[in-house]
PDB file of C-alpha atoms and ligand atoms in Angstrom:
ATOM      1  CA  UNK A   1     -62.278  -5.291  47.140  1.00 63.00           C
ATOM      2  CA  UNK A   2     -58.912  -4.323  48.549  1.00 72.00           C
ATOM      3  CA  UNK A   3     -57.184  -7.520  48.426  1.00 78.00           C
ATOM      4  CA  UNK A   4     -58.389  -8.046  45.207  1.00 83.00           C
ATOM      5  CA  UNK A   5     -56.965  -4.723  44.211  1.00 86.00           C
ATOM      6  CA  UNK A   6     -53.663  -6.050  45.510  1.00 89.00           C
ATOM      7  CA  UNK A   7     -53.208  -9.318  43.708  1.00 89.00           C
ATOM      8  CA  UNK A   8     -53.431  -7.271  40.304  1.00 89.00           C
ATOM      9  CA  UNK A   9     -51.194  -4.934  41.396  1.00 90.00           C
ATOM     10  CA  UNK A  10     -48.927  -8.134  42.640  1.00 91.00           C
ATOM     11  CA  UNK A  11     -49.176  -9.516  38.945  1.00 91.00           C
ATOM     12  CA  UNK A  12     -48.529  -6.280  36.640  1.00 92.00           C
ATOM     13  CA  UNK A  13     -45.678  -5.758  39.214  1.00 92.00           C
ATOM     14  CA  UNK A  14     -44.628  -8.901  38.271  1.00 91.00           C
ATOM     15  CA  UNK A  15     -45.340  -8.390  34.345  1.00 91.00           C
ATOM     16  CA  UNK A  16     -43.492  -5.729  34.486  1.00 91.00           C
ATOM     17  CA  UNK A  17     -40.358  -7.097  36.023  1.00 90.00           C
ATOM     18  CA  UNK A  18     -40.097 -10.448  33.903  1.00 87.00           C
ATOM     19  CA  UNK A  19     -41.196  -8.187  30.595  1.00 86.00           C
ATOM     20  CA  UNK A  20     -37.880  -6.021  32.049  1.00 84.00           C
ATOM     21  CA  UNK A  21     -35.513  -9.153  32.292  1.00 82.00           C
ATOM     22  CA  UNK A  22     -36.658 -10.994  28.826  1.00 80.00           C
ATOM     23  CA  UNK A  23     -36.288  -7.331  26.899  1.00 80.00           C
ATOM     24  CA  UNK A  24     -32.591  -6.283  28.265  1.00 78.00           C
ATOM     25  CA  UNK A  25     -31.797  -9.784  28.288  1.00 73.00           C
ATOM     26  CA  UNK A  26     -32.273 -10.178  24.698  1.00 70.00           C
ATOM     27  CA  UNK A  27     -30.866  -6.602  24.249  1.00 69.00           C
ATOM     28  CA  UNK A  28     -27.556  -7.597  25.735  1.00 64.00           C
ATOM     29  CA  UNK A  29     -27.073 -11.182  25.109  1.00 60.00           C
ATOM     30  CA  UNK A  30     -23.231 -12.040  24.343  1.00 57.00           C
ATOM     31  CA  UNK A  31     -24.314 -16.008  23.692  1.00 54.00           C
ATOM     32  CA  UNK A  32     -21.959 -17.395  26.252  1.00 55.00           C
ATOM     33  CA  UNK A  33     -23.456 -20.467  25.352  1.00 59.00           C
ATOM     34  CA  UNK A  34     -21.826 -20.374  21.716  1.00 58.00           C
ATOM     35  CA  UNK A  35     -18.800 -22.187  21.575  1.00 62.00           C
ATOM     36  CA  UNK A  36     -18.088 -20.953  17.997  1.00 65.00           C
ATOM     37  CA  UNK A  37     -18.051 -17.740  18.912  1.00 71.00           C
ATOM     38  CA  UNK A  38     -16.116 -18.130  22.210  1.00 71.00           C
ATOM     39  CA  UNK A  39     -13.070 -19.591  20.652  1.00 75.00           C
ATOM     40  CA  UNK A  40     -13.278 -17.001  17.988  1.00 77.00           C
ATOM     41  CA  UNK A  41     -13.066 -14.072  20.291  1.00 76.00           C
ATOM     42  CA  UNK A  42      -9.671 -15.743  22.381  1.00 82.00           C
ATOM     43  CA  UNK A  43      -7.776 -17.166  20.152  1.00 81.00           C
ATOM     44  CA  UNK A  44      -4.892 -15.177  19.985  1.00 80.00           C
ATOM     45  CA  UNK A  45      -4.394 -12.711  17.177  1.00 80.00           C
ATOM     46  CA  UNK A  46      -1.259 -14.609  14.966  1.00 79.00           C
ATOM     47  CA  UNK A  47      -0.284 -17.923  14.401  1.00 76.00           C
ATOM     48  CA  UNK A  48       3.476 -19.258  14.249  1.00 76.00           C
ATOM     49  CA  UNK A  49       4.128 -21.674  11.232  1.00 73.00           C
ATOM     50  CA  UNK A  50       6.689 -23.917  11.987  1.00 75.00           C
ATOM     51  CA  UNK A  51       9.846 -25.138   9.250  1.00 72.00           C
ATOM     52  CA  UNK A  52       7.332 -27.933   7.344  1.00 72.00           C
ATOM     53  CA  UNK A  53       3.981 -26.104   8.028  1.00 73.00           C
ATOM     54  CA  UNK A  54       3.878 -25.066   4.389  1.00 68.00           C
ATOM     55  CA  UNK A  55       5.211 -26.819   1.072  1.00 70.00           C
ATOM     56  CA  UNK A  56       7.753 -24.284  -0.113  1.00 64.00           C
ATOM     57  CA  UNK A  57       7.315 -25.601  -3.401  1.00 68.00           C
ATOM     58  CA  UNK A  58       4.103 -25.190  -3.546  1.00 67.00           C
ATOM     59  CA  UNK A  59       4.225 -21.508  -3.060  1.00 61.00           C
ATOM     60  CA  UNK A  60       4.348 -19.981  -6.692  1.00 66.00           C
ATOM     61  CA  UNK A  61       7.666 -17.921  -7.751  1.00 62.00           C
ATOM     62  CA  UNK A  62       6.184 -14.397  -8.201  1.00 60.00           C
ATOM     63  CA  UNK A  63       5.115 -14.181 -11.931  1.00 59.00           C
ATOM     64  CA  UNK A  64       7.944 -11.867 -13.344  1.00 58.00           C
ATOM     65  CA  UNK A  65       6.683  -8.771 -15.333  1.00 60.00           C
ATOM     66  CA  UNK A  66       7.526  -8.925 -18.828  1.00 62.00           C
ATOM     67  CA  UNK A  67       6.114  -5.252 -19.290  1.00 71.00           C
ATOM     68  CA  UNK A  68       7.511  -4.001 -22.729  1.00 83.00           C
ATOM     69  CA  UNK A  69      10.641  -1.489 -21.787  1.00 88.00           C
ATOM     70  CA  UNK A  70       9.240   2.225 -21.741  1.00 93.00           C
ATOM     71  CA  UNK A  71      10.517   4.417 -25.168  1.00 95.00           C
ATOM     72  CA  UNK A  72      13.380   6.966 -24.415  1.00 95.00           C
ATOM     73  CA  UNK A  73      10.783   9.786 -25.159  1.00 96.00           C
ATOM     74  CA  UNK A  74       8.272   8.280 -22.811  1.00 95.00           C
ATOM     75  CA  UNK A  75      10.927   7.749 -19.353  1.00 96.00           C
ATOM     76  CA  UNK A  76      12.203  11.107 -20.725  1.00 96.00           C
ATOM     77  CA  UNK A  77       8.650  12.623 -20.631  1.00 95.00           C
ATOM     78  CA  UNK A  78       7.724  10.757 -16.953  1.00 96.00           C
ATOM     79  CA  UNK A  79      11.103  11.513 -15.185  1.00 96.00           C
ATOM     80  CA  UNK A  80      13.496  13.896 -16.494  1.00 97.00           C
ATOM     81  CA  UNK A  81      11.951  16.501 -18.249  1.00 96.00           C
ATOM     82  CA  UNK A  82      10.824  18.299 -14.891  1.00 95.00           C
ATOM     83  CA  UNK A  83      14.723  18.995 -14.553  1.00 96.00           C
ATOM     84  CA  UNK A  84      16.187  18.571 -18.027  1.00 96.00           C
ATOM     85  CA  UNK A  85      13.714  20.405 -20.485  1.00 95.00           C
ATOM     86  CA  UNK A  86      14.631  24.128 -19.298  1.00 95.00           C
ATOM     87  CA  UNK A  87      17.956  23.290 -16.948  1.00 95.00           C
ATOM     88  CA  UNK A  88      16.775  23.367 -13.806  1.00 93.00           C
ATOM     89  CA  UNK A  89      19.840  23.523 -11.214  1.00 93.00           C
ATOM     90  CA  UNK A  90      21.997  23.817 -14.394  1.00 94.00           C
ATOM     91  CA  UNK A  91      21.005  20.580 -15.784  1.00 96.00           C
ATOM     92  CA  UNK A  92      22.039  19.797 -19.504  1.00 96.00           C
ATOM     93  CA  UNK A  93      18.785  21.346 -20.945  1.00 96.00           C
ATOM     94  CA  UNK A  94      17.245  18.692 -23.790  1.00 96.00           C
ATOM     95  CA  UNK A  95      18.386  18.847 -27.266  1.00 95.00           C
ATOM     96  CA  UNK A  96      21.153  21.436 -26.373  1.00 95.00           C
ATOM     97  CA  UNK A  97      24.386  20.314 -28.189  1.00 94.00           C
ATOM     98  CA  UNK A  98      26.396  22.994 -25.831  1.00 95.00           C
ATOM     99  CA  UNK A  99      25.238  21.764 -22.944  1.00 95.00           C
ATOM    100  CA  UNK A 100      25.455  17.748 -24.058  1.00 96.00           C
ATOM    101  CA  UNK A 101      28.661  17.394 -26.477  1.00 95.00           C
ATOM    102  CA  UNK A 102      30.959  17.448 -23.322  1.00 95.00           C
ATOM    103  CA  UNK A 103      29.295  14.605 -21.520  1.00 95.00           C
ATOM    104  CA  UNK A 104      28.745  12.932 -24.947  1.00 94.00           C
ATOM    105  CA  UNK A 105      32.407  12.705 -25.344  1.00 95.00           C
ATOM    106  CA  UNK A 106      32.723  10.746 -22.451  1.00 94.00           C
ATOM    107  CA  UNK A 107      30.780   7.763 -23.971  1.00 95.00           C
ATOM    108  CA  UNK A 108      26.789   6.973 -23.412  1.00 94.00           C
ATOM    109  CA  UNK A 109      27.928   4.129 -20.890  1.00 95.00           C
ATOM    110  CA  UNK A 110      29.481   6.709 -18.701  1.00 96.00           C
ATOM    111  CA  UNK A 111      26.515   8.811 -18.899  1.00 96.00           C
ATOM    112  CA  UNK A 112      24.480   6.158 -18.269  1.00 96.00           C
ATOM    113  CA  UNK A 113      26.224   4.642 -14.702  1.00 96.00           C
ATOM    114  CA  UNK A 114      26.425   8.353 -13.409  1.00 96.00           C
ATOM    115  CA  UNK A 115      22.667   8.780 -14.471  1.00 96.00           C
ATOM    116  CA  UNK A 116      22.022   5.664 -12.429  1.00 96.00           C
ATOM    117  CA  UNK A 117      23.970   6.653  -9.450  1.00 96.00           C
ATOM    118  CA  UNK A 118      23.536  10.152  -9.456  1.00 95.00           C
ATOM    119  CA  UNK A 119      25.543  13.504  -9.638  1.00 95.00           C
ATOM    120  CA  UNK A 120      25.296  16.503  -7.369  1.00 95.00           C
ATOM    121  CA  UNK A 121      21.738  18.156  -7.872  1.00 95.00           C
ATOM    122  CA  UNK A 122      21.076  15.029 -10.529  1.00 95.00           C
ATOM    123  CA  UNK A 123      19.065  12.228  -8.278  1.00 95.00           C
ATOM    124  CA  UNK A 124      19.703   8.635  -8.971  1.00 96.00           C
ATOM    125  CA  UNK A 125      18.190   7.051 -11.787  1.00 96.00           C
ATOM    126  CA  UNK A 126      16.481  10.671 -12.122  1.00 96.00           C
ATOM    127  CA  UNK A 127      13.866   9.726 -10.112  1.00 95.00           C
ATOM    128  CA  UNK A 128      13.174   6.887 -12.603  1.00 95.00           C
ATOM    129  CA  UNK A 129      14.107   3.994  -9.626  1.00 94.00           C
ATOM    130  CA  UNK A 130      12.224   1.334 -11.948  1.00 93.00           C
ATOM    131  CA  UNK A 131      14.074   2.319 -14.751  1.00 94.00           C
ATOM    132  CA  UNK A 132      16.006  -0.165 -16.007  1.00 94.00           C
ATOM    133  CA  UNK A 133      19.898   0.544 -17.380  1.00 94.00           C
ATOM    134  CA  UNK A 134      18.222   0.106 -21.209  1.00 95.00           C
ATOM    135  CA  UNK A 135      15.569   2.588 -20.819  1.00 95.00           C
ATOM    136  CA  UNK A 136      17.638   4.959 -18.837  1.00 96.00           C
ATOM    137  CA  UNK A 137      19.577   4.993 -22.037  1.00 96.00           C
ATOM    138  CA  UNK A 138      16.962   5.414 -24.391  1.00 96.00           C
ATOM    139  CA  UNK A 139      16.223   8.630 -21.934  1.00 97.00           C
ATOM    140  CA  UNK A 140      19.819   9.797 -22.811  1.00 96.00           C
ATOM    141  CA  UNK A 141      19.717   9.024 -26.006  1.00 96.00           C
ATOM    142  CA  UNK A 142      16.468  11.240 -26.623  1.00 96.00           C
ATOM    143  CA  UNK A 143      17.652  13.871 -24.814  1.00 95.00           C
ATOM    144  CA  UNK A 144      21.215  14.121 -26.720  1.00 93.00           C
ATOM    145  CA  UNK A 145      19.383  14.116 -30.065  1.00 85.00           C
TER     146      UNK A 145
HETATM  147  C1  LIG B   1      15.827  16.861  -9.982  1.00 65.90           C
HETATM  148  C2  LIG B   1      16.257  17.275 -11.303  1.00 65.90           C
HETATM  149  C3  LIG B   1      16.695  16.189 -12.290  1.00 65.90           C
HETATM  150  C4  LIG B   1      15.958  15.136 -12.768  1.00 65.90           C
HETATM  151  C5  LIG B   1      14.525  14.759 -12.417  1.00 65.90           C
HETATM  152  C6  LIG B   1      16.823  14.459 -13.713  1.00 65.90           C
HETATM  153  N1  LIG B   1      18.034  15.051 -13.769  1.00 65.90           N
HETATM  154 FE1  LIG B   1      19.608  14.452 -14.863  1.00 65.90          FE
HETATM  155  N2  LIG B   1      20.719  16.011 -14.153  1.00 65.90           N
HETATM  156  C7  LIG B   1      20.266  16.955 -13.271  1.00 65.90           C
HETATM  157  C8  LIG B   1      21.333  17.890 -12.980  1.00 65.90           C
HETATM  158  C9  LIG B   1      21.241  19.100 -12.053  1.00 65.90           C
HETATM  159  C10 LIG B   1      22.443  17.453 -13.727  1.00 65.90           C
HETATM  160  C11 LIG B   1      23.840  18.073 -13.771  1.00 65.90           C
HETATM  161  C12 LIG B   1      24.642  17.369 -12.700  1.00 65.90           C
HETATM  162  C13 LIG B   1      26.082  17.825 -12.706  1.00 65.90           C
HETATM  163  O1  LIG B   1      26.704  17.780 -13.754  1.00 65.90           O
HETATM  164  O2  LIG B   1      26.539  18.181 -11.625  1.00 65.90           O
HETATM  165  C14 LIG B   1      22.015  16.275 -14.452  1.00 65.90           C
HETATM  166  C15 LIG B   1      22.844  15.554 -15.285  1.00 65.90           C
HETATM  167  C16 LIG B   1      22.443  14.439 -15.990  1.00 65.90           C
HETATM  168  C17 LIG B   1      23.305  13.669 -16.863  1.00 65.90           C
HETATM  169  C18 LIG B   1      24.749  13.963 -17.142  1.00 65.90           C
HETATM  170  C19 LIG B   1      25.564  13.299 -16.072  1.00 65.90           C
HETATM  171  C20 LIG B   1      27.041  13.542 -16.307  1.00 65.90           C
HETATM  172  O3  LIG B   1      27.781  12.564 -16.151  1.00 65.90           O
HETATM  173  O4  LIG B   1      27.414  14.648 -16.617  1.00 65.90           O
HETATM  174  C21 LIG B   1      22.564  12.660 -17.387  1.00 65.90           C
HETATM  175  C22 LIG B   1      23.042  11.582 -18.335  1.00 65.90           C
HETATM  176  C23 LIG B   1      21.250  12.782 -16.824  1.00 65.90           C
HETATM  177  N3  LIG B   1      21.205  13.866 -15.986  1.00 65.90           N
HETATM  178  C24 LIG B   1      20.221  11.927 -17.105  1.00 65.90           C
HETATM  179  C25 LIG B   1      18.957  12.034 -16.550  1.00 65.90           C
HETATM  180  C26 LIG B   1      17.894  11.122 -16.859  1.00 65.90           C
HETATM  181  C27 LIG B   1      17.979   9.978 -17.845  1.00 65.90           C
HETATM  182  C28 LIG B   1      16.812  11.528 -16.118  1.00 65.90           C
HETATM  183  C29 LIG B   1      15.439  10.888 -16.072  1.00 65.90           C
HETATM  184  C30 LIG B   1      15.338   9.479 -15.963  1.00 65.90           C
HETATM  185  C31 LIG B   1      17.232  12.677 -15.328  1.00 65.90           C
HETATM  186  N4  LIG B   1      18.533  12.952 -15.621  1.00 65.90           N
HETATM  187  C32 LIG B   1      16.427  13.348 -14.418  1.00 65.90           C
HETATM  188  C33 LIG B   1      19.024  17.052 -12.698  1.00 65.90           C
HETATM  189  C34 LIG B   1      18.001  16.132 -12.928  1.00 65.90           C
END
């Protein structure tokens, strides 16, 4: 009766132990044994392309925007207004002849390269940095009307 008693003990200890291994085993496995996987986690993090690696001309010139120019009234709207439509830091407020026919009389291309690069409190471009000269003009022009 008591030895008896002892070899079942013997095997659920043993149950126990080998049900133990096989669950955190399979809880914990890292698969070693993958080889996939193993070169995926060292290789290192960049690679160097060499001169000749890639086909320069292959690589496609970056499609140049042909977006239709913005309207004077619409750059004017997006960019300048903030500043120009009540005179903020005593800039030429919009429409205002006083404030404008001085400037005017200097000629639009003048008022167009110091719009571009900027005047005391005016930024450059007037914040517009996409702007191009053509619709920086149209902005002028709207705002001298
Ligand atoms: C942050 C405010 C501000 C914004 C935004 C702004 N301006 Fe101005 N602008 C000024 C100020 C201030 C002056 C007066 C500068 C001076 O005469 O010292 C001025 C002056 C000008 C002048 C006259 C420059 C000269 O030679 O006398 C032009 C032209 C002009 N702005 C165009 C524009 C255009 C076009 C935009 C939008 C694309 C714009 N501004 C946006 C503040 C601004």
């Amino acid at each position: 009766m008591y030895f008896k008693n002892s070899v079942i003990a013997i095997i659920i200890i043993f149950a126990i132990i080998f049900g133990a291994k096989t669950f955190f085993s399979n809880l914990i496995h890292v698969g070693y044994d993958d080889n996939l996987s193993l070169e995926e986690r060292i290789k290192p993090s960049g690679q160097v392309y060499l001169a000749g690696d890639i086909d320069v001309n292959a690589v496609k010139a970056p499609v140049k925007t042909t977006a239709k120019a913005r309207s004077g009234a619409a750059v004017y709207t997006a960019s300048c207004a903030s500043c120009h439509s009540i005179g903020i830091l005593n800039a030429p407020k919009f429409g205002s002849k006083a404030d404008w026919a001085p400037r005017v009389k200097r000629g639009i291309a003048d008022l167009v390269k110091v719009a571009t690069t900027g005047v005391g409190a005016m930024p450059p471009k007037g914040t517009c940095m996409d702007c191009s000269d053509a619709e920086l003009k149209a902005a002028i022009e709207h705002m001298i009307k």
